[in-house]
Coordinates of C-alpha atoms (C1' of nucleotides) in Angstrom, one line a residue:
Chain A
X1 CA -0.9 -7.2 -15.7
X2 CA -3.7 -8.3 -17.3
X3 CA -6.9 -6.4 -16.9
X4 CA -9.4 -8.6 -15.2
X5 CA -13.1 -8.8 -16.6
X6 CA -14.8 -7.2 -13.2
X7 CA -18.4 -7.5 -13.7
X8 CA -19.5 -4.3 -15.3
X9 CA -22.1 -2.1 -13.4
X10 CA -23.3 1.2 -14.4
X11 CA -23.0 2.9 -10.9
X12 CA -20.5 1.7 -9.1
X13 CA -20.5 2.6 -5.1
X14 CA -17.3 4.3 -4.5
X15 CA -16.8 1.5 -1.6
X16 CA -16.9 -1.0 -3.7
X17 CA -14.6 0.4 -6.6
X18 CA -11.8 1.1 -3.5
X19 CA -12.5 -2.4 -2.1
X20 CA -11.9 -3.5 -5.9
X21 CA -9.0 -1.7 -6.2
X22 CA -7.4 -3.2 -3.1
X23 CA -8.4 -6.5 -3.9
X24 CA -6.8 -6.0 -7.3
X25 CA -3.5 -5.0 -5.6
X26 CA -3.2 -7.6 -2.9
X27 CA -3.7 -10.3 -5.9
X28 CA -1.0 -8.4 -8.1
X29 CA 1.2 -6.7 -5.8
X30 CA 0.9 -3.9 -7.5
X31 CA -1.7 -1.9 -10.3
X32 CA -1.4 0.7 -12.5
X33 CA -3.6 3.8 -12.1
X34 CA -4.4 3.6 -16.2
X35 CA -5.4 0.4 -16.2
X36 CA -7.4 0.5 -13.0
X37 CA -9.5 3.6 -14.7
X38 CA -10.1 1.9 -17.8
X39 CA -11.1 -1.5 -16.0
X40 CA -13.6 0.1 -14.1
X41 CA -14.5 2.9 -16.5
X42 CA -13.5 5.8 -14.5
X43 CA -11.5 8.7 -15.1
X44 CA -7.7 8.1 -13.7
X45 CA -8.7 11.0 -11.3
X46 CA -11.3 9.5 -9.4
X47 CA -8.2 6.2 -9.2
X48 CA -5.8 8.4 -8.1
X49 CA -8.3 10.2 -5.5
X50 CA -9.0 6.3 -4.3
X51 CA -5.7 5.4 -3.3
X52 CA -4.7 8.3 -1.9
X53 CA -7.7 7.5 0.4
X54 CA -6.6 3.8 0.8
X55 CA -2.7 5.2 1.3
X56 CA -3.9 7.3 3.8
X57 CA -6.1 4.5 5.2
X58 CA -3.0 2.0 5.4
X59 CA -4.5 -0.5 3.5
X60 CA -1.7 0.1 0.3
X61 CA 0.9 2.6 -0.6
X62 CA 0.6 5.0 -3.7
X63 CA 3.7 4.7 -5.5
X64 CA 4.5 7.7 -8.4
X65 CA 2.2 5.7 -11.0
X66 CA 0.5 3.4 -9.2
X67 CA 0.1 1.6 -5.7
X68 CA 1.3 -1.8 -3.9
X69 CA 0.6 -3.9 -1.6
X70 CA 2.0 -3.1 1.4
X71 CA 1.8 -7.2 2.5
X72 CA 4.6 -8.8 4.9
X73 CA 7.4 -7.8 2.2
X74 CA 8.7 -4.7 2.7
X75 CA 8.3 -3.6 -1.7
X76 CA 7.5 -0.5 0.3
X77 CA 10.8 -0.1 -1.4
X78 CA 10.8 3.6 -3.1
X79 CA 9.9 3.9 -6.5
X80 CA 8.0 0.6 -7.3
X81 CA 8.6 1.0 -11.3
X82 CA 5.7 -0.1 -13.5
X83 CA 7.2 0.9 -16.7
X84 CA 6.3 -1.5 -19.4
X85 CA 5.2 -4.0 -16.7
X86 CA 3.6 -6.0 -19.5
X87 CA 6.5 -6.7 -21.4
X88 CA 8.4 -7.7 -18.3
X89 CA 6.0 -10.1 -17.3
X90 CA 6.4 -11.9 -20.0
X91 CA 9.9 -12.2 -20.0
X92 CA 9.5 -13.3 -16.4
X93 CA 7.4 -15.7 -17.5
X94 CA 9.9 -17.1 -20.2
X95 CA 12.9 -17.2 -17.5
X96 CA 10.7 -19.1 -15.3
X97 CA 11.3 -22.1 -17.6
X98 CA 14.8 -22.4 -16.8
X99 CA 14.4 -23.2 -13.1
X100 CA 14.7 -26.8 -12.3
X101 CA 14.0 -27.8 -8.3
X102 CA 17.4 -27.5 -6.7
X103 CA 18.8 -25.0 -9.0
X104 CA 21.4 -22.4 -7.6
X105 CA 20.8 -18.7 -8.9
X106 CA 21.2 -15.3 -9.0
X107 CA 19.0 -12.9 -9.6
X108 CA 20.2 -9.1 -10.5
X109 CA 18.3 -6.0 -9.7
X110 CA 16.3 -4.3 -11.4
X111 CA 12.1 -4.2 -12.3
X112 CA 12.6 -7.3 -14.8
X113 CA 14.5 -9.4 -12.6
X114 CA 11.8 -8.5 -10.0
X115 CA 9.5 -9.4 -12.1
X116 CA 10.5 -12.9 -12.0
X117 CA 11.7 -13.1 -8.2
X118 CA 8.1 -12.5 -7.6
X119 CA 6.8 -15.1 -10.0
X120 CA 9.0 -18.0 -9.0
X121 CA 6.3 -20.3 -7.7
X122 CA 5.6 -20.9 -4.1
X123 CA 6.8 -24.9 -4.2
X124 CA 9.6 -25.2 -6.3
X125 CA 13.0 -24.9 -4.4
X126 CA 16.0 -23.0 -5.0
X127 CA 18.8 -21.3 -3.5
X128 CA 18.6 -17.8 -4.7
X129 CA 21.4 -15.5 -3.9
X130 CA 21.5 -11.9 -5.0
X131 CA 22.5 -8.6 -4.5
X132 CA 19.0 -6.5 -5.0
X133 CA 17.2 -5.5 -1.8
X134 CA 13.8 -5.6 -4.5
X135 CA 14.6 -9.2 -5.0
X136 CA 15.0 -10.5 -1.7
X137 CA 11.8 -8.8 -0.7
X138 CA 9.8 -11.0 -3.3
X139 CA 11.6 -14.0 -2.5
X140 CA 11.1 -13.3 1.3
X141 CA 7.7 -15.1 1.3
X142 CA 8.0 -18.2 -0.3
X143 CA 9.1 -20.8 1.9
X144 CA 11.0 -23.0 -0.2
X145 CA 13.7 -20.5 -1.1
X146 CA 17.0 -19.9 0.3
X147 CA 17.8 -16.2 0.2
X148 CA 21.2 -14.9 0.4
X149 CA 21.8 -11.6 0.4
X150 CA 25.5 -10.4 -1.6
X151 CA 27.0 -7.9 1.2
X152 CA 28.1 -4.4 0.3
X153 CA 27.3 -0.6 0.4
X154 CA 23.6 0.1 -1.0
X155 CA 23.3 1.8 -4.4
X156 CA 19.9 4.1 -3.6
X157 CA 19.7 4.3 -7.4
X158 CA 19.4 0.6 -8.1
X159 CA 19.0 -0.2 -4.7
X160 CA 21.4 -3.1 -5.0
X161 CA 24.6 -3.5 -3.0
X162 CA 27.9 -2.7 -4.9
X163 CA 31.3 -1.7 -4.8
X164 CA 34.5 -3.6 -3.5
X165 CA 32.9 -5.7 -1.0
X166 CA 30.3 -6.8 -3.0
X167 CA 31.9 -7.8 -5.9
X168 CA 34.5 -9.7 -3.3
X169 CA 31.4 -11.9 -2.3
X170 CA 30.3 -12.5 -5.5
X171 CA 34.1 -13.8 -6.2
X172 CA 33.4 -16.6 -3.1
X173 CA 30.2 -18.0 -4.6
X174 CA 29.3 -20.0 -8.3
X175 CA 26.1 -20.0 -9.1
X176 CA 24.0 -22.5 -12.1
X177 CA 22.4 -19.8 -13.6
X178 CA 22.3 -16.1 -12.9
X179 CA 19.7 -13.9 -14.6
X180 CA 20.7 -10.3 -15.1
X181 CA 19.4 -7.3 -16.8
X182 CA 21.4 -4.3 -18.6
X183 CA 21.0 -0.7 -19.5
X184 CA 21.9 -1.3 -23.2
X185 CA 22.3 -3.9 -25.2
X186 CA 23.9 -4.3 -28.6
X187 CA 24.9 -7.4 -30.9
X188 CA 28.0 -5.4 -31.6
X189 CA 28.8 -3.6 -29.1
X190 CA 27.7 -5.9 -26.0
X191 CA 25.8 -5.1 -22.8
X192 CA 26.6 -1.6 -22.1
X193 CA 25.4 0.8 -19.0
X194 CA 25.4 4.2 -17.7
X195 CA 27.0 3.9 -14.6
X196 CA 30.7 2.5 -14.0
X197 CA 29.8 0.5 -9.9
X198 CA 27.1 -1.4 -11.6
X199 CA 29.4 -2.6 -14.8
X200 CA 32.1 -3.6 -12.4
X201 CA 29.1 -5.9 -10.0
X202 CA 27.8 -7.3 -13.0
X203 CA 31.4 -8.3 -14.3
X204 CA 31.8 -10.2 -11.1
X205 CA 28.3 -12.2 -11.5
X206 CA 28.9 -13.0 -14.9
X207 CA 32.0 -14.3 -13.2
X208 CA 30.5 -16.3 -10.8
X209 CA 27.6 -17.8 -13.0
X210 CA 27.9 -21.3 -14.9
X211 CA 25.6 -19.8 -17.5
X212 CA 24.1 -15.9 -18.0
X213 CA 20.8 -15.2 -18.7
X214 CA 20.0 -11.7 -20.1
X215 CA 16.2 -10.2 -19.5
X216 CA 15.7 -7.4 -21.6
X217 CA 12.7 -5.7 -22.8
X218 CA 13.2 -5.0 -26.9
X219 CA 13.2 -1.3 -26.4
X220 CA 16.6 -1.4 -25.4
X221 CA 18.0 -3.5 -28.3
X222 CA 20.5 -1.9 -30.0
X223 CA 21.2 0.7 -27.9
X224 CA 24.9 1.4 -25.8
X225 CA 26.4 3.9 -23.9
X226 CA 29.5 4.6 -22.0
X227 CA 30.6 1.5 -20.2
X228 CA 30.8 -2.3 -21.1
X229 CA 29.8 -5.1 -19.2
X230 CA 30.6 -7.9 -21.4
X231 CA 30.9 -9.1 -25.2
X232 CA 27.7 -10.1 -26.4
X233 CA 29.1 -13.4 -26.4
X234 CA 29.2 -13.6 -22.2
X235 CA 25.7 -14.3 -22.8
X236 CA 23.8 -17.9 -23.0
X237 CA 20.4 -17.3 -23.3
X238 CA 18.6 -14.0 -24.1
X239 CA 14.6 -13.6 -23.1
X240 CA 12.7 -10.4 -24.6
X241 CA 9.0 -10.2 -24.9
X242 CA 9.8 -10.8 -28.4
X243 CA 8.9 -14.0 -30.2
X244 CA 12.1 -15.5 -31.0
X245 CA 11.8 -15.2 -34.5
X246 CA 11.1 -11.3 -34.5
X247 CA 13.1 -10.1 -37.0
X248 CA 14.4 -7.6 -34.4
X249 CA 16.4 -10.3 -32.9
X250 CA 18.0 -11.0 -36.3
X251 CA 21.5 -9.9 -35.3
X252 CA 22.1 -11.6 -32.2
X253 CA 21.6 -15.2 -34.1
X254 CA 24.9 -15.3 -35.7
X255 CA 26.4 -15.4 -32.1
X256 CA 26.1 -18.5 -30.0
X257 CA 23.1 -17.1 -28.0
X258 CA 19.8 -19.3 -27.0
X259 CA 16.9 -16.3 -27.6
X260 CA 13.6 -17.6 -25.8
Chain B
X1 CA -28.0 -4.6 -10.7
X2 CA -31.4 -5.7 -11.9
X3 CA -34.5 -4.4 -9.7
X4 CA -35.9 -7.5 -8.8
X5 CA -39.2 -7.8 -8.9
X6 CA -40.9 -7.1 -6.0
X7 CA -44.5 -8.6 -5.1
X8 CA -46.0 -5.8 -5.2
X9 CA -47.8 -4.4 -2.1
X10 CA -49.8 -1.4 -2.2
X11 CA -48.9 -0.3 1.3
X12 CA -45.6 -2.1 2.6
X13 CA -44.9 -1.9 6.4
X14 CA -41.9 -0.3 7.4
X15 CA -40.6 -3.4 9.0
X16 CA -41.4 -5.5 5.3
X17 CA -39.4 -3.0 4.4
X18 CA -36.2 -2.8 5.7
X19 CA -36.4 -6.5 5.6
X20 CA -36.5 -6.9 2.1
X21 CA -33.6 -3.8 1.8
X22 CA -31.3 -6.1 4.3
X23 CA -32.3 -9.3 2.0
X24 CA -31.2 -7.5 -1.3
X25 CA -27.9 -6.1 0.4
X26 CA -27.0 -9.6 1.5
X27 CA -28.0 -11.0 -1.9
X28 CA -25.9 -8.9 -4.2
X29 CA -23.1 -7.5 -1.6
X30 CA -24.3 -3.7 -2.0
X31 CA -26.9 -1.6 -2.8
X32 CA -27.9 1.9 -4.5
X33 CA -30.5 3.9 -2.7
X34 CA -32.3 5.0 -6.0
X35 CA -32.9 1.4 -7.1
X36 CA -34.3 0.3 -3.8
X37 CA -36.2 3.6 -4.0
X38 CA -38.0 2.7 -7.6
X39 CA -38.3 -0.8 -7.0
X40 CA -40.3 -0.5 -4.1
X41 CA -41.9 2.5 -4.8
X42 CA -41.1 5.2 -2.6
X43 CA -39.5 7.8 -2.2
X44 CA -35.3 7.9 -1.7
X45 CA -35.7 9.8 1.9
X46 CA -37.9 6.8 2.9
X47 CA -34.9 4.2 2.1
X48 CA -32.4 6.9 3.2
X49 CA -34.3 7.0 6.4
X50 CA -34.8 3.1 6.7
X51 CA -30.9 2.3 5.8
X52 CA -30.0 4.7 8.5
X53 CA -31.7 3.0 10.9
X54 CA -30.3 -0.6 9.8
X55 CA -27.4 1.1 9.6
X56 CA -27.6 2.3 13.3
X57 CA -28.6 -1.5 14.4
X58 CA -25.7 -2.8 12.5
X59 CA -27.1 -5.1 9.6
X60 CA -25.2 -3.1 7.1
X61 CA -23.2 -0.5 6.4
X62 CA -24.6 2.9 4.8
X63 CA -22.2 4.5 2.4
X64 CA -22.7 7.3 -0.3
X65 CA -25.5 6.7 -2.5
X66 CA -25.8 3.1 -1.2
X67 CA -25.4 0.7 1.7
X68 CA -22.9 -2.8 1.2
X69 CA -23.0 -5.9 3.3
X70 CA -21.1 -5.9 6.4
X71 CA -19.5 -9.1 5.3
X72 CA -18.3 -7.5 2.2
X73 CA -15.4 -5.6 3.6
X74 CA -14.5 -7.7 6.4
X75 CA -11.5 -9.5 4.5
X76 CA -9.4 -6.9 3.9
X77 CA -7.7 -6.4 7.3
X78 CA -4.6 -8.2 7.2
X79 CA -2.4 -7.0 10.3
X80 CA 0.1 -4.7 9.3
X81 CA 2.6 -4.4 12.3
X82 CA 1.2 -1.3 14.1
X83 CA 1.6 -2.9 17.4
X84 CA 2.3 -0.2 20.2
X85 CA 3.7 2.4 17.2
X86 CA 3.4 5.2 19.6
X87 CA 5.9 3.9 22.5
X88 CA 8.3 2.7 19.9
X89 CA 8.2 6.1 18.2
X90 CA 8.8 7.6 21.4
X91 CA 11.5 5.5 21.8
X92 CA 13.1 6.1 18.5
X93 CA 12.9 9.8 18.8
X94 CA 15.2 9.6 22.4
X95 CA 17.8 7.0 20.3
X96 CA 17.9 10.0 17.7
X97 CA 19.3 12.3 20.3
X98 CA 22.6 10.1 20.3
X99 CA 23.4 10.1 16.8
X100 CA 26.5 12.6 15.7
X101 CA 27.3 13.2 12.2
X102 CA 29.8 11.1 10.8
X103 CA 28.9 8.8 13.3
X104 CA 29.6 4.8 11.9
X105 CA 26.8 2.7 13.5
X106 CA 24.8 -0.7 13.2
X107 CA 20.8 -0.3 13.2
X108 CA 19.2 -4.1 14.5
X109 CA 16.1 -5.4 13.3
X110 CA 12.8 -4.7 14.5
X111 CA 10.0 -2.7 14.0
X112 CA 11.5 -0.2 16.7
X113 CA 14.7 -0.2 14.9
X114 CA 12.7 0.4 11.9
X115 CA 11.3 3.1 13.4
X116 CA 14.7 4.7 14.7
X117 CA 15.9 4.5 10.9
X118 CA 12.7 5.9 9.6
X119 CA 13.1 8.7 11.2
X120 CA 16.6 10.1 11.2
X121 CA 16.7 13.4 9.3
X122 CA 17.6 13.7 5.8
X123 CA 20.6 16.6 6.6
X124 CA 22.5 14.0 8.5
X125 CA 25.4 12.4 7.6
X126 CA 25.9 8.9 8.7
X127 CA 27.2 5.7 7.6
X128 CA 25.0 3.1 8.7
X129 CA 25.4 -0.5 8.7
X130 CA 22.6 -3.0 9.0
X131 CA 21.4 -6.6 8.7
X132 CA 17.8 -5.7 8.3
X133 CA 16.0 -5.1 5.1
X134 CA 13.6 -3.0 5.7
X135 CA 16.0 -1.0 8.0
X136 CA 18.0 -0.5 5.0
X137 CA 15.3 0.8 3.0
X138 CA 13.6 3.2 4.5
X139 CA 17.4 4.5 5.0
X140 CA 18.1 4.6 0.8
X141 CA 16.2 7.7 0.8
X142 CA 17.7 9.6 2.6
X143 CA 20.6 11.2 0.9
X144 CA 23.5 11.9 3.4
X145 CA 23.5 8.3 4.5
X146 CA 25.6 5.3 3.0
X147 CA 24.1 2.1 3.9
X148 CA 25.8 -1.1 3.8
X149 CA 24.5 -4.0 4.0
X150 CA 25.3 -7.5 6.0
X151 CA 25.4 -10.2 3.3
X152 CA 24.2 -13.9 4.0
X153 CA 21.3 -16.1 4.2
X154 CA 17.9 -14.0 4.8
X155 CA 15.7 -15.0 7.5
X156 CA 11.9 -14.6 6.3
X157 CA 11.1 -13.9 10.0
X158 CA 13.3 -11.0 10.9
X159 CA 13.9 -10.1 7.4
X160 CA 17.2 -9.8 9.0
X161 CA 20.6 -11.6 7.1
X162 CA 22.0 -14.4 10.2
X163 CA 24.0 -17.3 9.9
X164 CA 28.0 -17.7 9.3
X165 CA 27.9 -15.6 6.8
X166 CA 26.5 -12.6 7.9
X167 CA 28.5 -13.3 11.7
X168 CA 31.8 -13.1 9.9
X169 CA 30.9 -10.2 8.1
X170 CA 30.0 -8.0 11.4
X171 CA 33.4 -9.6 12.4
X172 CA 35.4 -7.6 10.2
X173 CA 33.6 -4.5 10.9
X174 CA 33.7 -1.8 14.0
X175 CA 30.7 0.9 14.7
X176 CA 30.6 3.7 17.2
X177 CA 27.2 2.9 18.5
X178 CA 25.1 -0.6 17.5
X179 CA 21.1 0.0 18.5
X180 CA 19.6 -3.0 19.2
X181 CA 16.2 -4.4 20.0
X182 CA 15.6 -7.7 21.9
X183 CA 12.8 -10.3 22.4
X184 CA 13.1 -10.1 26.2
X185 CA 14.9 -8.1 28.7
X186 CA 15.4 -8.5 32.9
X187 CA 17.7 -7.0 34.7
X188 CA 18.8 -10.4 36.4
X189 CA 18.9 -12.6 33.3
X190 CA 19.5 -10.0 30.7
X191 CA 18.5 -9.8 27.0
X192 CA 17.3 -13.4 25.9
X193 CA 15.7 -14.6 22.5
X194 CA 13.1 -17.3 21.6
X195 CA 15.2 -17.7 18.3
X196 CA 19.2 -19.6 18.6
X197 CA 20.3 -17.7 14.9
X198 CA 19.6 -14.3 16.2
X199 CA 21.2 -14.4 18.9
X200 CA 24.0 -15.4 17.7
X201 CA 24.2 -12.1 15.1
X202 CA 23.2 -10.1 18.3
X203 CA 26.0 -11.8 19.9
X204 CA 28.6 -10.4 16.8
X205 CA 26.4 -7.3 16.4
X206 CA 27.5 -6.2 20.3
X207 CA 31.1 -7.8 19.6
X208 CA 31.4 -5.4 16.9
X209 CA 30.3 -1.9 19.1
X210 CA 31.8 0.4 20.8
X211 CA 28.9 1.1 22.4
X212 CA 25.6 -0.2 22.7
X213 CA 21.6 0.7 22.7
X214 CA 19.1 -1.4 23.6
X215 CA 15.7 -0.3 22.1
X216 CA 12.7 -1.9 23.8
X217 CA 9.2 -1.3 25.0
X218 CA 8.7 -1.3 28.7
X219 CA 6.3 -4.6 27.9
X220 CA 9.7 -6.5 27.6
X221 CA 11.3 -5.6 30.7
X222 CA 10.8 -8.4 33.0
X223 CA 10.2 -11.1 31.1
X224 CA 12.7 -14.0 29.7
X225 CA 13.2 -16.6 27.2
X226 CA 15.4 -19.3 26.4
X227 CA 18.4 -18.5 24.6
X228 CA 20.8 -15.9 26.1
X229 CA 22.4 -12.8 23.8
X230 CA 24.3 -11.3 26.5
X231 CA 24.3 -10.2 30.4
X232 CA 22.3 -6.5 31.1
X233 CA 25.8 -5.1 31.9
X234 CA 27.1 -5.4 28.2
X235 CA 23.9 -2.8 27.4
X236 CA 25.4 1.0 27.8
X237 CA 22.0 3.0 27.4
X238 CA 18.8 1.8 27.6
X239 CA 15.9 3.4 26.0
X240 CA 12.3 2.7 26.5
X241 CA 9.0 4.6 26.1
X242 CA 8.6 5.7 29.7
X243 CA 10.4 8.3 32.0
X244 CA 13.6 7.5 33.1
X245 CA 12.9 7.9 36.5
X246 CA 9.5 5.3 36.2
X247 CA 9.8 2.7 38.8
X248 CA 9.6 0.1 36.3
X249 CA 13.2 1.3 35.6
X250 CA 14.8 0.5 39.0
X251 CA 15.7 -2.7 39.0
X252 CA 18.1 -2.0 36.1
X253 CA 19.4 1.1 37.9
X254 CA 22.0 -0.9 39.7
X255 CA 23.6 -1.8 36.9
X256 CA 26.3 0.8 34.8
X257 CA 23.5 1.5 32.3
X258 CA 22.6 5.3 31.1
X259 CA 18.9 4.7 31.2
X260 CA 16.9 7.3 28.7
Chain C
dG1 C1' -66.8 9.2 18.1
dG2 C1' -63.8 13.2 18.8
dC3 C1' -59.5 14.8 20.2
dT4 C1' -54.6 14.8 20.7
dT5 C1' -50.2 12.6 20.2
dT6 C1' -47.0 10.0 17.7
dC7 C1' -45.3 8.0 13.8
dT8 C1' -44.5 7.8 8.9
dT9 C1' -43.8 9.6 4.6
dG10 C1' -42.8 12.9 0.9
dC11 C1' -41.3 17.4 -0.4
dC12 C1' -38.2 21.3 0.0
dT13 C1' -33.8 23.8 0.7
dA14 C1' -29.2 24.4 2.1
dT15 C1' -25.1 21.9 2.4
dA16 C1' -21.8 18.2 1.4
dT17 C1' -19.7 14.8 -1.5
dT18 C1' -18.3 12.9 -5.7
dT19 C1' -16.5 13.2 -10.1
dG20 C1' -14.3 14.8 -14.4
dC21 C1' -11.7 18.4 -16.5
dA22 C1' -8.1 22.0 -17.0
dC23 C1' -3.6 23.7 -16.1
dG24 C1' 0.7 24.4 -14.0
dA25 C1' 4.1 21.9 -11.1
dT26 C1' 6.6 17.9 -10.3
dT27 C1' 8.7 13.5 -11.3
dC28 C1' 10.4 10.0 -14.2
dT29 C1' 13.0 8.2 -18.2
dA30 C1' 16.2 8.4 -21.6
Chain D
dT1 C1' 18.8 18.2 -19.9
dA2 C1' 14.5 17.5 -22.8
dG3 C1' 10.2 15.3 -23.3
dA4 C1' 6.6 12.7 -21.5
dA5 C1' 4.0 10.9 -17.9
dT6 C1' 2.0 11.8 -13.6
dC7 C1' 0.6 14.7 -9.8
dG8 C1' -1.9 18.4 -7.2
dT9 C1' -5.1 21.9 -7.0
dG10 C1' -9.0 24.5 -8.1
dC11 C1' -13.4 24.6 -10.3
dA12 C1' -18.0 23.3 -11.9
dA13 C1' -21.8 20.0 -12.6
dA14 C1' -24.2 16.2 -11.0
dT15 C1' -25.7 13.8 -7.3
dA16 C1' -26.4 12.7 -2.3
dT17 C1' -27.4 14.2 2.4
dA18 C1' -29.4 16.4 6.5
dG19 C1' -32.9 18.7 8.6
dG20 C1' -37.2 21.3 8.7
dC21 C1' -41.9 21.1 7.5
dA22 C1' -46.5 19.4 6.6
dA23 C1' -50.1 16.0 5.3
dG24 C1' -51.9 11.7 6.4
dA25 C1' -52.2 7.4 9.1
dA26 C1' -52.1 5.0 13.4
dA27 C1' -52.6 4.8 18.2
dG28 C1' -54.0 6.3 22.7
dC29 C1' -57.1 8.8 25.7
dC30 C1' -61.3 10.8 27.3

DNA sequence: GGCTTTCTTGCCTATATTTGCACGATTCTA
DNA sequence: TAGAATCGTGCAAATATAGGCAAGAAAGCC
């Protein structure tokens, strides 16, 4: 999120601030505490005090960090994550270059990929499928996309279906492009996770997808862990918030990867 | 805010006054007491005393330290489904009361079902199936519950999955107890819909129960739309806000219905 | 005009609200 | 599980508020 310029005043009317800060979330869907208190020059007290009012009020809901909007979606979805928000809003905003009108996609879970479900403009049309309760929220409002929802047991942790059934429905569909996000990812090692039900769902989209697309914020480059989705390879096009010639992206060119 | 400059009047009536307080709270949205107080030169209890009264004839709101325009707050209320909250809370808390642990059931869609979901207690065990979104998330908090949800297209009305998809899948599935809301209810006509794709999921939902509830507020009862889910007689138990002896009630007492 | 009554205004004091800070508890991320 | 971010609470300083009081102006009455 980009701070807005608000017109600077010395004394500003505690109305107005919380009428600021709500304004500020219905435009954004979300805010972060920190950046509300530096924009308007309070201390992140005096925020947090706000929209605890305003929660209590009903007019958003304070989320550990921050607040949404609590508009027709339901993102009243737990823990609204606004770690590195910035960084994923870019990459968002990279991804959004691949969607042609028409396209057929899926979308993964997780903040990044929710990120860009919420950004997909109002008139382009798409056929979205995906298997992130997150994602289907965002996409929920825009009348020119199909949401399909992948069937399965919930994951509260990622809060995306998983497990037998869902990777069965994943095997039924093919999708143009799916966009997906990872735990870890390594040029040697591949896209690597913590947790053994989400390797086995992102196998089967990978599976499903004419071409991958991995979002992944640079703090995560070359890192790995215990279980592997894929050879670095599986991917087609990889977006960080990175210009593509950072030297930090220096070992993935050798492989036949599109960086964006 | 810059204190305009006032023509200054040696003595200003009290009516000038307040006129030009209204005139500088429509110009700039809001106000501060002190300003008003220097700029026209006198004291802050005599423009805390003369915003009081405006704000007592309704030309603006007073607030701490200032006053704001009326019009100035007016966009923020965007309905937020609140609508008769109470009765369906009541009416969850009675559905509650039928829930065993280990039970296998299907939550509908539907703020009341919403409700239901909301509030089942965190100690019980359950597996819960549902079409719904935000049924399914204000279930992933709760710990002892595994949620599963009803893949296929995404309605952006219900935020409910319908369509083929989503009917096969309650096909190959069996619950203990499906609770179910409705658009309209009558004893003669039974539970009818304005919408064709939910009812046909309601039609699968009840296909795939062993039993089921019908959550609804007594405002339905009597009333009947165009496309039919099923007769009264398929409904086991009934629940609405008001005693199950109200005479509202009766004309569904004929019928093999437990009535809570 | 003289008198009282009412209204307005400013000042004072006790109380309430707002705000920022400190510190331990809690939550989140890795 | 450790480290960092965030949260909640209590506290103190600054500011705002409410209500009482009194001086002065305005209005009504004889």
């Amino acid at each position: 999120m980009q701070p807005d310029n608000y017109e600077f005043i010395d004394e500003m009317l505690k109305e107005e601030r919380q009428q600021t800060i709500l304004n500020e979330v219905e435009l954004h869907n979300r805010i972060l505490l920190t950046d509300i208190a530096e924009a308007l020059d309070v201390s992140i007290d005096t925020v947090r005090r706000d929209v605890k009012e305003l929660d209590a009020e009903n007019k958003l809901r304070k989320v550990h960090g921050g607040a949404i909007s609590l508009g027709f979606t339901m993102n009243s979805t737990r823990n609204h994550n606004v770690y590195k928000l910035e960084e994923k809003n870019k990459i968002a905003q990279k991804a959004l270059s691949l969607l042609r009108p028409g396209s057929v996609i899926f979308i993964d879970g997780g903040t990044t990929c929710s990120e860009l479900a919420r950004l997909i403009p109002q008139n382009l049309s798409l056929t979205c499928f995906t298997h992130s309760l997150p994602v289907a929220s965002e996409l929920l409002g825009k009348p020119n996309i199909t949401v399909i929802i992948i069937g399965g047991e919930v994951s509260s942790e990622s809060q995306t279906t998983i497990g037998a059934n869902a990777i069965h429905n994943l095997s039924e569909i093919k999708v143009d492009y799916s966009f997906i996000g990872t735990g870890y990812v390594d040029s040697f090692y591949g896209l690597t996770e913590f947790d053994w039900d989400i390797v086995q769902v992102k196998k089967a989209v990978i599976k499903c997808s004419k071409k991958t697309v991995l979002l992944s914020i640079s703090e995560k480059l070359n890192s790995q862990h215990r279980y592997k989705t894929c050879d670095i390879n599986a991917i087609n096009t990889m977006i960080t918030e990175l210009d593509p010639n950072d030297q930090l992206l220096n070992s993935f060119r050798n492989h036949d990867i599109r960086i964006l």
